[in-house]
Coordinates of C-alpha atoms and ligand atoms in Angstrom, one line a residue:
M1001 CA 17.2 -10.6 -31.4
R1002 CA 16.2 -11.3 -34.4
I1003 CA 13.0 -10.7 -33.6
L1004 CA 13.6 -7.1 -32.2
R1005 CA 15.2 -6.1 -35.3
L1006 CA 12.3 -8.0 -37.5
L1007 CA 9.2 -5.9 -35.0
F1008 CA 8.8 -2.3 -35.2
V1009 CA 6.9 -1.6 -31.7
L1010 CA 6.6 2.3 -32.5
L1011 CA 6.4 4.4 -28.5
T1012 CA 5.2 7.2 -28.2
A1013 CA 5.9 9.0 -24.6
A1014 CA 2.3 8.5 -22.3
S1015 CA 2.0 12.0 -22.2
C1016 CA 1.3 12.5 -25.9
V1017 CA -2.3 12.5 -26.9
K1018 CA -3.4 9.0 -28.0
A1019 CA -2.0 7.9 -31.1
P1020 CA -5.1 7.4 -33.0
Q1021 CA -5.5 3.1 -33.3
E1022 CA -3.7 1.8 -36.8
T1023 CA -6.9 0.9 -38.7
S1024 CA -8.1 -2.7 -38.3
T1025 CA -6.8 -5.2 -40.5
T1026 CA -8.9 -7.5 -43.0
A1027 CA -9.3 -10.8 -44.1
A1028 CA -7.5 -9.0 -47.3
T1029 CA -4.3 -8.1 -45.3
P1030 CA -1.3 -10.4 -46.9
S1031 CA -0.2 -13.4 -44.0
P1032 CA 3.3 -14.3 -44.0
H1033 CA 1.9 -17.6 -45.8
A1034 CA 0.2 -19.6 -47.3
G1035 CA -3.7 -19.0 -45.6
P1036 CA -4.5 -16.7 -43.2
V1037 CA -2.9 -16.3 -39.9
R1038 CA -2.6 -17.7 -37.5
I1039 CA -3.3 -16.6 -33.8
G1040 CA -2.6 -18.7 -30.2
F1041 CA -4.4 -17.6 -27.6
S1042 CA -3.7 -19.0 -24.2
M1043 CA -5.6 -18.2 -21.1
D1044 CA -5.3 -18.7 -17.4
T1045 CA -8.8 -19.4 -16.8
L1046 CA -12.0 -19.0 -17.1
K1047 CA -13.6 -18.6 -14.4
E1048 CA -14.2 -14.9 -13.8
E1049 CA -17.3 -13.9 -16.0
R1050 CA -15.0 -11.7 -17.3
W1051 CA -12.6 -14.3 -19.6
Q1052 CA -15.5 -16.1 -20.7
R1053 CA -15.9 -12.5 -23.0
D1054 CA -12.8 -12.3 -23.2
K1055 CA -12.2 -15.8 -25.2
Q1056 CA -16.1 -15.1 -27.4
L1057 CA -14.8 -11.4 -27.8
I1058 CA -11.5 -13.0 -29.4
E1059 CA -12.9 -15.1 -31.3
Q1060 CA -15.5 -12.9 -32.7
R1061 CA -12.8 -10.4 -33.8
A1062 CA -10.3 -13.2 -35.2
K1063 CA -13.3 -14.2 -37.3
E1064 CA -14.5 -10.5 -38.7
V1065 CA -10.7 -10.0 -39.7
G1066 CA -9.7 -13.7 -40.8
A1067 CA -7.7 -14.7 -38.5
H1068 CA -7.6 -18.2 -37.4
L1069 CA -7.2 -18.4 -33.4
D1070 CA -7.1 -21.3 -31.5
V1071 CA -7.6 -20.7 -27.7
E1072 CA -6.2 -22.8 -25.0
V1073 CA -7.3 -22.6 -21.6
A1074 CA -4.9 -24.0 -18.3
N1075 CA -7.3 -23.4 -15.8
G1076 CA -5.0 -22.3 -12.7
D1077 CA -2.0 -24.5 -13.6
D1078 CA 1.1 -22.8 -15.0
A1079 CA 2.9 -26.7 -16.5
V1080 CA -1.1 -26.7 -18.5
Q1081 CA -0.3 -23.2 -19.6
T1082 CA 2.9 -23.9 -20.7
N1083 CA 2.3 -27.2 -22.4
Q1084 CA -0.2 -25.7 -24.4
A1085 CA 1.1 -22.4 -25.6
E1086 CA 4.3 -25.3 -26.9
N1087 CA 1.7 -27.2 -28.7
M1088 CA 0.3 -23.8 -30.1
L1089 CA 3.9 -23.2 -31.0
T1090 CA 5.4 -26.4 -32.5
K1091 CA 1.4 -26.2 -34.5
G1092 CA 3.2 -23.3 -36.1
V1093 CA 0.7 -20.1 -34.9
D1094 CA 2.4 -17.2 -36.5
V1095 CA 1.6 -15.4 -33.2
L1096 CA 0.7 -15.8 -29.5
I1097 CA -1.7 -13.6 -26.6
V1098 CA -1.4 -15.0 -23.4
A1099 CA -3.3 -13.8 -20.9
P1100 CA -0.8 -15.9 -17.4
H1101 CA -2.0 -17.8 -14.8
N1102 CA 1.8 -16.9 -12.9
G1103 CA 3.3 -13.4 -14.1
E1104 CA 6.8 -15.2 -13.8
I1105 CA 6.6 -18.1 -14.5
A1106 CA 5.2 -17.4 -18.3
A1107 CA 8.6 -15.5 -19.0
S1108 CA 9.6 -19.0 -20.1
I1109 CA 6.5 -19.0 -22.7
V1110 CA 7.7 -15.7 -24.6
E1111 CA 10.8 -17.1 -24.5
A1112 CA 9.8 -20.6 -26.2
A1113 CA 7.7 -18.5 -28.9
H1114 CA 11.1 -15.5 -29.7
R1115 CA 12.9 -19.5 -30.3
K1116 CA 10.8 -19.2 -33.2
G1117 CA 10.3 -15.9 -33.8
V1118 CA 6.9 -15.7 -32.5
P1119 CA 6.4 -12.4 -31.3
V1120 CA 3.6 -12.8 -27.9
I1121 CA 1.5 -9.9 -26.4
S1122 CA 0.4 -9.9 -22.8
Y1123 CA -3.1 -9.6 -22.5
D1124 CA -4.1 -8.2 -19.7
R1125 CA -1.9 -9.4 -17.3
L1126 CA 1.9 -8.4 -17.0
I1127 CA 4.4 -11.3 -17.9
R1128 CA 7.6 -10.1 -16.1
N1129 CA 11.1 -10.0 -16.9
S1130 CA 10.6 -11.1 -20.4
D1131 CA 11.3 -9.6 -23.8
V1132 CA 7.9 -10.0 -24.2
D1133 CA 6.4 -7.4 -27.9
L1134 CA 3.4 -6.0 -26.3
Y1135 CA 0.8 -5.6 -23.5
I1136 CA -2.9 -4.8 -23.7
S1137 CA -4.6 -4.6 -21.1
H1138 CA -6.9 -1.8 -18.8
Q1139 CA -5.4 0.7 -16.8
V1140 CA -4.2 -1.4 -13.3
E1141 CA -2.6 1.0 -11.4
R1142 CA -5.5 3.3 -12.2
I1143 CA -8.2 1.3 -11.3
G1144 CA -6.7 0.7 -8.1
E1145 CA -6.8 4.1 -7.3
M1146 CA -10.4 4.4 -8.3
Q1147 CA -11.1 1.7 -6.0
A1148 CA -9.4 3.7 -3.4
D1149 CA -9.8 6.7 -4.5
Y1150 CA -13.8 6.1 -3.5
A1151 CA -14.0 3.9 -0.8
L1152 CA -11.8 7.6 1.4
K1153 CA -14.5 10.1 -0.5
H1154 CA -17.0 8.3 1.5
V1155 CA -15.2 6.1 4.7
P1156 CA -12.9 8.8 5.1
K1157 CA -12.1 8.0 9.2
G1158 CA -12.0 3.6 9.9
N1159 CA -10.5 1.1 9.8
Y1160 CA -10.0 -0.6 6.4
V1161 CA -9.8 -4.0 5.5
L1162 CA -7.5 -4.4 1.7
I1163 CA -7.9 -8.0 -0.1
G1164 CA -5.7 -8.2 -3.0
G1165 CA -6.1 -10.7 -6.0
S1166 CA -3.7 -13.3 -6.4
P1167 CA 0.0 -12.4 -5.8
T1168 CA 1.1 -15.0 -8.6
D1169 CA -1.1 -11.9 -10.4
Y1170 CA 1.3 -8.7 -11.8
N1171 CA -2.4 -6.9 -11.8
A1172 CA -3.1 -8.0 -8.0
I1173 CA 0.2 -6.2 -7.4
L1174 CA -0.3 -3.1 -9.3
L1175 CA -3.4 -3.1 -7.1
R1176 CA -2.3 -2.6 -4.1
K1177 CA 0.3 0.0 -5.4
G1178 CA -2.8 2.6 -7.0
Q1179 CA -5.1 1.8 -3.8
M1180 CA -1.6 2.7 -1.5
N1181 CA -1.2 5.2 -3.3
I1182 CA -3.7 7.1 -2.4
L1183 CA -4.4 5.1 0.9
K1184 CA -1.3 6.2 2.7
P1185 CA -1.4 9.8 2.9
A1186 CA -5.1 9.3 5.2
V1187 CA -2.7 6.5 6.9
D1188 CA -0.4 8.6 8.0
R1189 CA -2.8 11.7 9.1
H1190 CA -4.5 8.4 11.4
D1191 CA -8.1 9.1 9.1
I1192 CA -7.5 5.5 8.6
K1193 CA -6.2 2.8 9.5
I1194 CA -5.7 0.0 7.7
I1195 CA -6.7 -4.0 9.9
S1196 CA -6.0 -6.0 7.7
D1197 CA -3.8 -6.5 4.6
Q1198 CA -3.4 -9.7 2.3
F1199 CA -3.7 -11.5 -0.9
A1200 CA -6.4 -14.4 -1.8
R1201 CA -4.7 -17.0 -3.1
E1202 CA -5.8 -17.6 -7.1
W1203 CA -8.5 -14.7 -6.1
K1204 CA -11.0 -17.2 -4.1
A1205 CA -14.0 -15.7 -2.9
E1206 CA -13.3 -18.6 0.1
E1207 CA -10.3 -16.4 0.8
A1208 CA -11.9 -12.8 0.8
L1209 CA -14.6 -14.8 3.4
R1210 CA -12.0 -16.1 5.9
I1211 CA -10.0 -12.7 5.6
T1212 CA -12.8 -10.6 6.2
E1213 CA -14.4 -13.3 9.0
D1214 CA -10.7 -12.5 10.5
A1215 CA -10.6 -9.2 10.7
L1216 CA -14.7 -9.4 12.2
T1217 CA -13.1 -10.9 15.0
R1218 CA -10.2 -9.0 15.4
T1219 CA -12.3 -6.0 15.9
G1220 CA -15.0 -7.1 17.3
N1221 CA -16.9 -6.1 14.3
K1222 CA -15.9 -2.8 13.4
I1223 CA -14.9 -2.2 10.3
Q1224 CA -16.4 0.2 7.6
A1225 CA -14.9 -0.2 4.3
I1226 CA -13.2 -3.3 2.7
V1227 CA -11.3 -2.7 -0.6
A1228 CA -11.8 -5.9 -2.7
S1229 CA -9.6 -6.0 -5.0
N1230 CA -12.4 -7.6 -7.9
D1231 CA -16.1 -8.5 -7.4
G1232 CA -15.4 -12.8 -7.1
T1233 CA -13.3 -11.5 -3.9
A1234 CA -15.8 -8.5 -3.1
G1235 CA -18.6 -11.2 -3.4
G1236 CA -16.7 -13.3 -0.3
A1237 CA -16.0 -10.5 2.0
I1238 CA -19.8 -9.5 1.7
S1239 CA -20.9 -13.2 2.4
A1240 CA -18.6 -12.4 5.4
L1241 CA -20.5 -9.8 5.9
E1242 CA -23.9 -11.1 5.7
A1243 CA -22.9 -13.4 8.3
A1244 CA -22.3 -11.1 10.8
G1245 CA -25.6 -8.9 9.8
L1246 CA -23.2 -5.9 8.3
A1247 CA -23.8 -6.2 4.7
G1248 CA -24.7 -3.0 3.6
K1249 CA -23.1 -1.2 6.4
V1250 CA -19.8 -1.5 5.3
L1251 CA -17.8 0.0 1.8
V1252 CA -17.1 -3.1 -0.4
T1253 CA -14.9 -1.5 -3.0
G1254 CA -15.3 -4.9 -6.5
Q1255 CA -13.7 -5.1 -9.8
D1256 CA -15.3 -6.8 -13.1
A1257 CA -18.5 -5.2 -13.4
Q1258 CA -20.1 -8.4 -13.3
K1259 CA -23.6 -9.8 -13.1
D1260 CA -24.0 -10.9 -9.4
A1261 CA -21.8 -7.4 -8.3
M1262 CA -24.4 -5.6 -10.5
Q1263 CA -27.0 -7.1 -8.3
R1264 CA -25.3 -6.7 -4.8
I1265 CA -24.7 -2.8 -6.1
V1266 CA -28.3 -2.5 -7.0
K1267 CA -29.8 -4.3 -3.1
G1268 CA -27.5 -2.3 -1.4
T1269 CA -24.3 -4.5 -0.1
Q1270 CA -21.5 -3.5 -2.8
T1271 CA -21.3 0.0 -2.7
M1272 CA -19.2 0.0 -5.9
T1273 CA -17.1 -1.6 -9.0
I1274 CA -14.7 -0.8 -12.1
Y1275 CA -16.3 -1.5 -14.9
K1276 CA -13.6 -2.8 -17.8
P1277 CA -15.2 -2.6 -21.2
I1278 CA -14.3 -5.8 -22.7
K1279 CA -14.1 -5.2 -26.4
P1280 CA -11.8 -2.5 -26.8
L1281 CA -9.6 -5.4 -24.7
A1282 CA -9.7 -8.0 -27.1
D1283 CA -10.1 -5.8 -30.6
N1284 CA -6.6 -4.1 -29.6
A1285 CA -5.4 -7.5 -29.1
V1286 CA -6.6 -9.4 -32.3
D1287 CA -6.2 -6.5 -34.4
A1288 CA -2.6 -6.1 -33.0
A1289 CA -1.5 -9.6 -33.5
M1290 CA -2.4 -9.3 -36.7
K1291 CA 0.0 -6.4 -37.3
L1292 CA 3.2 -8.5 -35.5
A1293 CA 2.5 -11.8 -37.5
Q1294 CA 2.7 -9.8 -39.8
K1295 CA 5.9 -7.9 -39.1
Q1296 CA 4.1 -4.2 -39.7
P1297 CA 4.1 -1.6 -36.5
V1298 CA 1.7 -1.2 -33.8
A1299 CA 0.6 1.9 -32.8
T1300 CA 0.8 2.5 -28.5
T1301 CA 0.3 5.2 -26.2
D1302 CA 2.0 3.9 -22.9
K1303 CA 4.7 2.0 -21.8
I1304 CA 5.1 -0.1 -18.2
N1305 CA 8.5 -2.6 -17.3
N1306 CA 8.9 -5.6 -16.3
G1307 CA 11.8 -5.9 -14.5
K1308 CA 13.4 -6.5 -17.8
K1309 CA 12.4 -3.7 -20.2
D1310 CA 10.0 -0.6 -20.8
V1311 CA 7.0 -2.9 -22.8
P1312 CA 5.3 -0.9 -25.4
A1313 CA 1.6 -1.3 -24.1
I1314 CA -2.2 0.2 -24.8
L1315 CA -3.5 0.6 -21.6
I1316 CA -7.6 0.7 -21.7
A1317 CA -9.4 3.6 -19.5
P1318 CA -11.5 2.0 -16.5
I1319 CA -14.8 3.1 -15.3
A1320 CA -16.1 3.2 -11.7
V1321 CA -20.2 2.0 -11.1
D1322 CA -21.6 2.5 -8.4
K1323 CA -26.0 2.5 -7.1
S1324 CA -26.0 6.1 -9.0
N1325 CA -24.7 4.8 -12.6
V1326 CA -24.7 1.1 -13.6
D1327 CA -26.8 2.0 -16.6
V1328 CA -23.2 3.3 -17.8
T1329 CA -23.2 -1.0 -18.0
I1330 CA -26.7 -1.0 -19.5
K1331 CA -26.5 1.4 -22.4
D1332 CA -22.7 0.2 -23.1
G1333 CA -24.7 -3.2 -24.4
Y1334 CA -22.9 -5.0 -21.9
H1335 CA -25.5 -5.7 -19.6
T1336 CA -29.2 -6.3 -20.1
H1337 CA -31.4 -4.5 -18.1
Q1338 CA -32.2 -8.2 -16.5
D1339 CA -28.9 -8.7 -15.8
V1340 CA -28.4 -5.7 -13.6
Y1341 CA -32.4 -5.6 -11.4
G1342 CA -32.5 -9.2 -11.4
Q1343 CA -36.4 -8.2 -13.4
Ligands
LIG759 C1 -8.4 -9.2 -14.4 C2 -9.9 -9.4 -12.6 C3 -10.0 -10.4 -12.9 C4 -9.5 -11.7 -12.1 C5 -9.4 -12.7 -11.9 C6 -7.4 -9.9 -13.5 O1 -6.2 -10.0 -13.5 O2 -7.5 -8.0 -14.3 O3 -10.7 -8.9 -14.5 O4 -11.2 -10.2 -12.1 O5 -7.7 -11.7 -12.1 O6 -9.3 -13.2 -12.4

């Protein structure tokens, strides 16, 4: 395919020392046509606090490098996301960055883009079974391992509840894979028992609340740890624990280091979260988009199989946060002191 001939995405083996990122492009970089490079950013949602940061930081980086940026948000609707992406292609974007609502359905966006010779970057969530050009995310399977590792170190025995994210988001699957890498040996040793193992549709807190209530009812309140895949679902689980008078007594994991979760960690009702710095994600995505739009190579450090091919990837390291190190998010400028401590 033409796009494949034109693109030289440099792969370095995962075992290699992390390759230095290409230096950022600037407003002076030539665009493939008169005027600035045109980037389209197709987002699933702005529901979780983190996505608002993604949007703002992508906008900021696009401005810094002199790109023209279109952002569309589908609010969890696949048909809307597909239409919005098609509209951006019709308007003539040079490159698409897509955070898919449904990792399978979004393959059609890649096909439509490639028909026009437009490269596509899969952002945060993997677009499955497609010829997508690049994947930029955090180390998602590793996040699942970090959540489970933390839980197992602090609660080596007992009843566990696993609350996954949306089953249409491949991140939810990777997280569960990572969690089970760590938990399976403990299950096999009969140290822990997984008494509930479900996925919360659309990453909904209400679903997590219901899953937790069911688990509490079924075990007569005998739950020792809840491995919630993100902070939204952790919040739902904690509401159910609060109603049962168990908040702070059951270990609860999370992900995103969002403001309410940080406050729950300080208060003691949520035990940990995973902090994923968003700025390197956004900067890498925009910088790579500039290069792909200009048919230049992008240095990558990893690869991930999406069912169709090994997709070259840039994966950023996550950081586990509990009461002992909440300040990393403040030092990093992600939160203010007031965000975390309330005042
Ligand atoms: C993201 C998480 C987010 C979740 C719900 C996942 O794909 O990686 O950061 O909390 O979606 O939006």
